[in-house]
Short mmCIF file of C-alpha atoms and ligand atoms in Angstrom, two decimals:
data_model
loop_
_atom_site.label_atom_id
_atom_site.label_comp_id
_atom_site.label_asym_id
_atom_site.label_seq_id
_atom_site.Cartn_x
_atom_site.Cartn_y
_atom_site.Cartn_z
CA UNK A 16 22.54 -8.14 -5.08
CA UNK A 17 23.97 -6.67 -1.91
CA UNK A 18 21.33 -5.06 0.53
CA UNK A 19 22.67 -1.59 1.25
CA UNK A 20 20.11 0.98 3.61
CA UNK A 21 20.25 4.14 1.99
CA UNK A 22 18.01 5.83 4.14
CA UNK A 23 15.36 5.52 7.11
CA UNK A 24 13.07 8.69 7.29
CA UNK A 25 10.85 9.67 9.91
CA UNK A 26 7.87 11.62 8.56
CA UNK A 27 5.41 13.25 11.37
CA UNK A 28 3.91 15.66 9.34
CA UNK A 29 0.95 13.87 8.50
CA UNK A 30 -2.61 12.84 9.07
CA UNK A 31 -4.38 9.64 8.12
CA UNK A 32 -8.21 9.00 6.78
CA UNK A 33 -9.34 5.46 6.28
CA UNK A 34 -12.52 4.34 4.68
CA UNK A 35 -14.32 0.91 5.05
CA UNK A 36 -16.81 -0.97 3.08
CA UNK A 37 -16.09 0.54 -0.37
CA UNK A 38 -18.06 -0.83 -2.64
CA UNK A 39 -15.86 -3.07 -4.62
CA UNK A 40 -16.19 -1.96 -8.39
CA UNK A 41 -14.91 0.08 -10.97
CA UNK A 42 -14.77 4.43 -10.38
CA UNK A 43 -15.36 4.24 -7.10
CA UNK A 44 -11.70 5.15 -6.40
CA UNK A 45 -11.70 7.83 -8.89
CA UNK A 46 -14.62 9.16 -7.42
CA UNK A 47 -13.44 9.30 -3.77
CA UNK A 48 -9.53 11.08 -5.41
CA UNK A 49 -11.58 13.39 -7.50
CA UNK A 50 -13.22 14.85 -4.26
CA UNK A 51 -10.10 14.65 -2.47
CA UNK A 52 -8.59 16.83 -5.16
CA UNK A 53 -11.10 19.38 -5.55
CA UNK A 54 -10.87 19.93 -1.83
CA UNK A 55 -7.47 20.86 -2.27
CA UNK A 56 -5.87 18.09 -0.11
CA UNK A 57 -2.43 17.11 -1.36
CA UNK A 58 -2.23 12.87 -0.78
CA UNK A 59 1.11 11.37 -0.41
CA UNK A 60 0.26 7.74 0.40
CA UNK A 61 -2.77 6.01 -0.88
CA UNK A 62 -3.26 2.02 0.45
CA UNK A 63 -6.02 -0.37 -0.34
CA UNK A 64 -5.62 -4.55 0.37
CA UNK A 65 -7.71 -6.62 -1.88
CA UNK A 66 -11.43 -6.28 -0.92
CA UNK A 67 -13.76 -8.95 0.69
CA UNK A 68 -17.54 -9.98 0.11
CA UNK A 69 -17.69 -7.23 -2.94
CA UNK A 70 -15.80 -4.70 -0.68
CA UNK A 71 -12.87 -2.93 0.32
CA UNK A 72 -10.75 -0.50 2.72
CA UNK A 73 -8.64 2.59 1.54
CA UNK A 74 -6.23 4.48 3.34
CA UNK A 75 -4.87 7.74 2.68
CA UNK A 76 -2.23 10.18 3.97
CA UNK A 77 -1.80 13.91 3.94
CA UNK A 78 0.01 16.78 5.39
CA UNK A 79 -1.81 17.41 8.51
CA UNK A 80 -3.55 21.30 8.26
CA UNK A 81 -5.20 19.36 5.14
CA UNK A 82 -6.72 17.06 7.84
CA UNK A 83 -9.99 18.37 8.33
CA UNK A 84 -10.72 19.14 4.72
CA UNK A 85 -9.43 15.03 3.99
CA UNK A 86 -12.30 14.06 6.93
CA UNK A 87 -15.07 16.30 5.57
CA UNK A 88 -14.57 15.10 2.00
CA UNK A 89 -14.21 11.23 2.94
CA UNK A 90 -17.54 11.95 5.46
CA UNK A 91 -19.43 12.94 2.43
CA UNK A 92 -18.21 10.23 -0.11
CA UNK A 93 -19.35 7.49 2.39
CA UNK A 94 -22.68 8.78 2.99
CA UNK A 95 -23.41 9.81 -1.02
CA UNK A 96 -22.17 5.38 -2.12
CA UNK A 97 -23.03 3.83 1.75
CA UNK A 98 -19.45 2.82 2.93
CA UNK A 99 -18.05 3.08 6.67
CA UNK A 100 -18.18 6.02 8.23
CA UNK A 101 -13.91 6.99 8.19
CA UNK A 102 -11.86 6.77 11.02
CA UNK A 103 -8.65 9.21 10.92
CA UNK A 104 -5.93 10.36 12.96
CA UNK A 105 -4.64 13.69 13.03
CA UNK A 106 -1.31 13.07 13.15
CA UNK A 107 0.28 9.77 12.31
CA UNK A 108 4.20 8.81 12.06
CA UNK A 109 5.32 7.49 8.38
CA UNK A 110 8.88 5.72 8.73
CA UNK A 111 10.57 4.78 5.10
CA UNK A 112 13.70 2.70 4.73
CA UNK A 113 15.07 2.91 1.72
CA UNK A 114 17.75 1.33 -0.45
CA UNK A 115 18.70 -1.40 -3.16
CA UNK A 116 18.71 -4.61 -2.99
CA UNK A 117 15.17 -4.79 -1.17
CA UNK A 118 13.42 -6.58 -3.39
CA UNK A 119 15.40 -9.87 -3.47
CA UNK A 120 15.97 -9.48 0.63
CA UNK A 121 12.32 -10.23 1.66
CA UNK A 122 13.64 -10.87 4.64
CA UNK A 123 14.44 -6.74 5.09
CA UNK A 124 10.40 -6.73 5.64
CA UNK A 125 10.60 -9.36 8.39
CA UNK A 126 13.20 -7.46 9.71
CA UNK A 127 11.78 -4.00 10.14
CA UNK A 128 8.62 -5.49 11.36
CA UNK A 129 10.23 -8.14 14.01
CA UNK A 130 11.96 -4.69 15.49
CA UNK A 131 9.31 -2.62 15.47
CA UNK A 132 7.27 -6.08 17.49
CA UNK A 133 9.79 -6.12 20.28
CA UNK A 134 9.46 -2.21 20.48
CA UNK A 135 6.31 -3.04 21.07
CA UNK A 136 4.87 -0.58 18.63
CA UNK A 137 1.63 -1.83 16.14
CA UNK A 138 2.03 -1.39 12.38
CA UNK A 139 -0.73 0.74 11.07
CA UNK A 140 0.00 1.18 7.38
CA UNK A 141 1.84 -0.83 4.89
CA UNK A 142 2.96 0.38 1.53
CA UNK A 143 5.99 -1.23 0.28
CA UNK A 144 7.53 -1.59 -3.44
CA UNK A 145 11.19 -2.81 -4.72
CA UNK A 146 13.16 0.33 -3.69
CA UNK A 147 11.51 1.61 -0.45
CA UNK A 148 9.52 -0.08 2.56
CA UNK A 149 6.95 2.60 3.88
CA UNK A 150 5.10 1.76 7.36
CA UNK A 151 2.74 3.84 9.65
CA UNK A 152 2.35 3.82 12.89
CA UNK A 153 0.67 6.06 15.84
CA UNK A 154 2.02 9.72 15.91
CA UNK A 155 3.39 9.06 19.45
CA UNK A 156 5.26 5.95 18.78
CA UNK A 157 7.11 7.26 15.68
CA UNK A 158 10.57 8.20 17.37
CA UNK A 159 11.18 5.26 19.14
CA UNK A 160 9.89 3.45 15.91
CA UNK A 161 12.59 5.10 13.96
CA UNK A 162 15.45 4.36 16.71
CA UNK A 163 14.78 0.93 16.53
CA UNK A 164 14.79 0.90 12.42
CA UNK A 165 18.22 2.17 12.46
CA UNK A 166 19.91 0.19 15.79
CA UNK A 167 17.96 -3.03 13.01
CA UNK A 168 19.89 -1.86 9.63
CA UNK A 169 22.81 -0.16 11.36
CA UNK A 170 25.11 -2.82 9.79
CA UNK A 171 23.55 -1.96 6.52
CA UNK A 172 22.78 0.95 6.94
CA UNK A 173 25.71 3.41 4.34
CA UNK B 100 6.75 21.30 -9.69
CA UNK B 101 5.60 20.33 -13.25
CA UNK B 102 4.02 16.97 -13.43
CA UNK B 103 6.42 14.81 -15.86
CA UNK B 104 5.80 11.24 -16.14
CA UNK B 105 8.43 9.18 -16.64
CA UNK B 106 7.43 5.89 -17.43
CA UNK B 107 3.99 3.33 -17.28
CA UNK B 108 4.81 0.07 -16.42
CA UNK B 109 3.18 -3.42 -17.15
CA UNK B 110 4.31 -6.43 -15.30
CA UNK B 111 2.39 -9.60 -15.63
CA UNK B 112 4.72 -11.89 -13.89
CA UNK B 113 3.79 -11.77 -10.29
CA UNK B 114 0.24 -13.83 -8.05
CA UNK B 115 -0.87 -12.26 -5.02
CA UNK B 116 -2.01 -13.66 -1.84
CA UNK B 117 -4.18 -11.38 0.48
CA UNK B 118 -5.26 -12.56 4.49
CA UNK B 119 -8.24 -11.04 6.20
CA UNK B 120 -8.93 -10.71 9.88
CA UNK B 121 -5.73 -10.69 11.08
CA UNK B 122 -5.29 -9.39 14.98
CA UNK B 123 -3.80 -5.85 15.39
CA UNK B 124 -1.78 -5.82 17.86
CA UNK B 125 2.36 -5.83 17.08
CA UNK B 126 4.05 -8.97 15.78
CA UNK B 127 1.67 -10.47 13.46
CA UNK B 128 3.23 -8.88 10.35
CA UNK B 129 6.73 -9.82 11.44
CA UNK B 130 5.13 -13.67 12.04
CA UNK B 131 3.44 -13.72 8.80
CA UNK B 132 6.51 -12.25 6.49
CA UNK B 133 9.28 -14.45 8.82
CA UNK B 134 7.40 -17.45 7.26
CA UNK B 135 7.10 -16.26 3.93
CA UNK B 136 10.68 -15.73 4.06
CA UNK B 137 11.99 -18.53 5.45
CA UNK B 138 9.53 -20.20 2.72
CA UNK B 139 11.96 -18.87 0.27
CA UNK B 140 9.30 -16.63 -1.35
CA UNK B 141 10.95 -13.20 -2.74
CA UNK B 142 7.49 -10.57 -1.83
CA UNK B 143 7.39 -7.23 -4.45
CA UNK B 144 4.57 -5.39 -3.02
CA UNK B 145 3.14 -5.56 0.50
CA UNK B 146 -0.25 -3.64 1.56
CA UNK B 147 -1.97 -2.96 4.44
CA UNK B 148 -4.83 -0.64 5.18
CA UNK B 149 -5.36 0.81 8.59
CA UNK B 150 -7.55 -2.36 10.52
CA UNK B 151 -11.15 -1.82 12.16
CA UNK B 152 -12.72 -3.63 15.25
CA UNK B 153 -9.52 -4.60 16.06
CA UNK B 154 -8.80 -6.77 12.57
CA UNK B 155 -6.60 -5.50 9.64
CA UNK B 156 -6.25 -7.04 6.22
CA UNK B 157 -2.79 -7.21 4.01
CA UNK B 158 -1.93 -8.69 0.47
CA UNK B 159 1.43 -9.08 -1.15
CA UNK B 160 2.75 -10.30 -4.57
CA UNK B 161 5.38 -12.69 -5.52
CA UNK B 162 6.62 -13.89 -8.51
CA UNK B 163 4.44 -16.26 -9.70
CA UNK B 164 6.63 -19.51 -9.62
CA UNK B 165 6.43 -18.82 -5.71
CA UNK B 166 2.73 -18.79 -5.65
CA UNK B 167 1.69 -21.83 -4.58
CA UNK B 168 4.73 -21.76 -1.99
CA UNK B 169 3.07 -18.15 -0.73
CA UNK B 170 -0.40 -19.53 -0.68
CA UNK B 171 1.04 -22.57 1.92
CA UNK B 172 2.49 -20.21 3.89
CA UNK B 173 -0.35 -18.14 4.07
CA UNK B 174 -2.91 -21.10 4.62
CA UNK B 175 -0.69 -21.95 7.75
CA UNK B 176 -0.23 -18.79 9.30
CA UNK B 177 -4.04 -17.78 8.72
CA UNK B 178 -4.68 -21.68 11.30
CA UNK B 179 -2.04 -20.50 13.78
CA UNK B 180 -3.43 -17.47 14.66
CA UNK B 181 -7.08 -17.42 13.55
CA UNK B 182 -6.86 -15.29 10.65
CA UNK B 183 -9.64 -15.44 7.59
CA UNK B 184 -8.73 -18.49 5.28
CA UNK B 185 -6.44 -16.39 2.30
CA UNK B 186 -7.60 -15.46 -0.92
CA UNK B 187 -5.50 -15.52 -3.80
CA UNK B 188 -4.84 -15.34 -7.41
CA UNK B 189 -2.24 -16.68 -9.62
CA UNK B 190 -1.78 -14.24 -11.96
CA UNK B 191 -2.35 -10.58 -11.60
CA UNK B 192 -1.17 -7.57 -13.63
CA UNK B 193 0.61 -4.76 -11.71
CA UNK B 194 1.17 -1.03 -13.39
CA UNK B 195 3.58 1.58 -11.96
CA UNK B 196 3.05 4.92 -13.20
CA UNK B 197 6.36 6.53 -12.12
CA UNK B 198 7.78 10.47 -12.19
CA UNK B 199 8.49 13.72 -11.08
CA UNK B 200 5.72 15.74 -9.42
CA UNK B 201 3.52 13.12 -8.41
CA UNK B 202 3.38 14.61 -4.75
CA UNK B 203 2.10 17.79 -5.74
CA UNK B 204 -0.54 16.39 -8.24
CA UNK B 205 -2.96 14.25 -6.58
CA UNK B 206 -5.14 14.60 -8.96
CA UNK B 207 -2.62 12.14 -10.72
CA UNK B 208 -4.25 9.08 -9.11
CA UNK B 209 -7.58 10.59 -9.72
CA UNK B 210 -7.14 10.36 -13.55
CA UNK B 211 -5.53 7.36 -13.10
CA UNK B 212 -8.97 5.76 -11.30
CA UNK B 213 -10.47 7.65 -13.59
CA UNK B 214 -9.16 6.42 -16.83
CA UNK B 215 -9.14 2.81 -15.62
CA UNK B 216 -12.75 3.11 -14.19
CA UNK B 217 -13.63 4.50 -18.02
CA UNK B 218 -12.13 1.00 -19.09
CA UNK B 219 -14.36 -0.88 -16.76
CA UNK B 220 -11.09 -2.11 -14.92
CA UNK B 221 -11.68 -2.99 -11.51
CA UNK B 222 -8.29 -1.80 -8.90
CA UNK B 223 -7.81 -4.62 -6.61
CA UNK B 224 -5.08 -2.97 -5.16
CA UNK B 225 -3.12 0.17 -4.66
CA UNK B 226 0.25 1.53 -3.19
CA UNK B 227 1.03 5.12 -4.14
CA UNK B 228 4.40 6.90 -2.83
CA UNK B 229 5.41 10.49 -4.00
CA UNK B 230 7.56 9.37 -7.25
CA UNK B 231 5.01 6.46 -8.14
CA UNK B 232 1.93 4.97 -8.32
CA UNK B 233 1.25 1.11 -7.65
CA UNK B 234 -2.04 -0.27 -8.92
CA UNK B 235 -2.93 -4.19 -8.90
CA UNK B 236 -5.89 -5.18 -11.27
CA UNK B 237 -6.83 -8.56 -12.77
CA UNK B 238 -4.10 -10.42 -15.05
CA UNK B 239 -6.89 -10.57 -17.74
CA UNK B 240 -7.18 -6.80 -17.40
CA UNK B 241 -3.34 -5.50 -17.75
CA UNK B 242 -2.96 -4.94 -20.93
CA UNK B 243 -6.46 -3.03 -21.51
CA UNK B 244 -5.29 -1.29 -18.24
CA UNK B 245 -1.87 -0.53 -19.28
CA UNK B 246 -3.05 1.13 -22.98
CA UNK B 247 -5.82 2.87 -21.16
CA UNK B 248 -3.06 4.75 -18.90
CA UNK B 249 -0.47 5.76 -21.41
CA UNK B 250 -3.21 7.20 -23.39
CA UNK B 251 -4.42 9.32 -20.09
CA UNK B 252 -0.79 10.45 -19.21
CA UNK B 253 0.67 10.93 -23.51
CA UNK B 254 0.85 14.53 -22.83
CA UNK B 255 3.06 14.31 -19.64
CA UNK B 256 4.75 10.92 -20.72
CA UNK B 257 8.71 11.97 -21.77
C1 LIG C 490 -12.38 -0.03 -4.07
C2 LIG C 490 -12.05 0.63 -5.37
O1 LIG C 490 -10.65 0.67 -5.54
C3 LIG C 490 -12.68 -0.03 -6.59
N1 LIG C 490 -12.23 -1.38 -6.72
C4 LIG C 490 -12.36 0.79 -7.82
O2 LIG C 490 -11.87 0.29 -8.76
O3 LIG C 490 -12.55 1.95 -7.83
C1 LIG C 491 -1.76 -6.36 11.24
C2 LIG C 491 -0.32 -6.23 11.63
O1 LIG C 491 0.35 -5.34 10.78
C3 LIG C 491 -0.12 -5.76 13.07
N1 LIG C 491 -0.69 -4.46 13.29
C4 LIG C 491 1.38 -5.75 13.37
O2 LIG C 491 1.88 -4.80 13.82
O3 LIG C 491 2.05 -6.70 13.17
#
């Protein structure tokens, strides 16, 4: 299958809240995304690697004047089950290339994240699946992130 | 926007590899996926959770008649630069719960966790974008997982 670049997106209007040391066992997830949604905070990406030593690290996004209300409620999940006090940024830059043909191109991974290394700029977030590669990086470094996507895919890019 | 769910998705075919402790600074993710590439291993999904103190953690799937191929590349990289020695499973089970209206229903993945948690399923991993929701769990646990999800979602599922 061809690679054709449908799209590369440059998101700023979003925060970040990340949670360590989550104890690694069943409903603790649903607990922390039953909070989040009684507080009235709207995710858009959720991330967590596989854990370590019976725990694990989650990552979440939302639209930043939900930002506060995201902290608060992570603040009081990890004191009421004992993880990591969360880290967060207020406002975070989510770039998204997306198109067909991704899957069998691995290589479009190594790609975007070789550019973004010579740009200097440190990959925060990733969240990728067959159709779309989603990365994160600080709020400051997100337009230059995004030039250097597309000058990457311009030959691909429809 | 009225939540409609469009499909729930088993797949059983993929292994995942995940490396801890990897520096955060730019470049190690293009390294790591350069090698993987050039290892001939097609990658599905690719995670990464915002780092602490410095370190981050990622995992990714492959199809499983790349695992052991994924594993070796992983087992070097983790040497080169001083990464944790990589964990990794051959067989895990991956369900996408895809559709309209995900974005504006986060309490989507909370009944997801929920429902799964209920089941005693364990998420190893999870990558969530607005039209669908990734979770990784145990290849033991799919199909368990899998019937515990469509029965959560029958009322939205077209
Ligand atoms: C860390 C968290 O995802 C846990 N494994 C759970 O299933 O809820
Ligand atoms: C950990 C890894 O993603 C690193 N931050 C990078 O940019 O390559």
């Amino acid at each position: 299958e061809d690679l054709v670049i449908e799209s590369i997106a440059l998101d700023e209007t979003q925060g970040r809240v990340t949670i360590g040391d989550i104890p690694d066992r069943p409903g603790l997830a649903a607990k922390l995304f039953q909070q989040v949604s009684r507080a009235g905070v709207n995710v858009d990406m959720i991330v967590q690697s596989v854990g370590r030593d019976g725990k694990a690290a989650m990552s979440f996004t939302m639209p930043q004047e939900s930002y506060e209300a995201a902290l608060e409620t992570a603040r009081r999940f990890s004191r009421e089950i004992g993880a990591a006090a969360p880290s967060g940024e207020r406002q975070v830059a989510k770039l998204s290339v997306s198109g067909t043909g991704l899957k069998s191109h691995v290589s479009v991974a190594a790609r975007a994240f070789r550019a973004l290394a010579e740009a200097g700029v440190n990959v925060e977030m990733i969240s990728t699946s067959e159709v779309r590669l989603n990365v994160v990086v600080r709020g400051d470094e997100g337009r230059r992130a995004a030039e250097t996507l597309r000058r990457e895919f311009q030959e691909e890019l429809i």
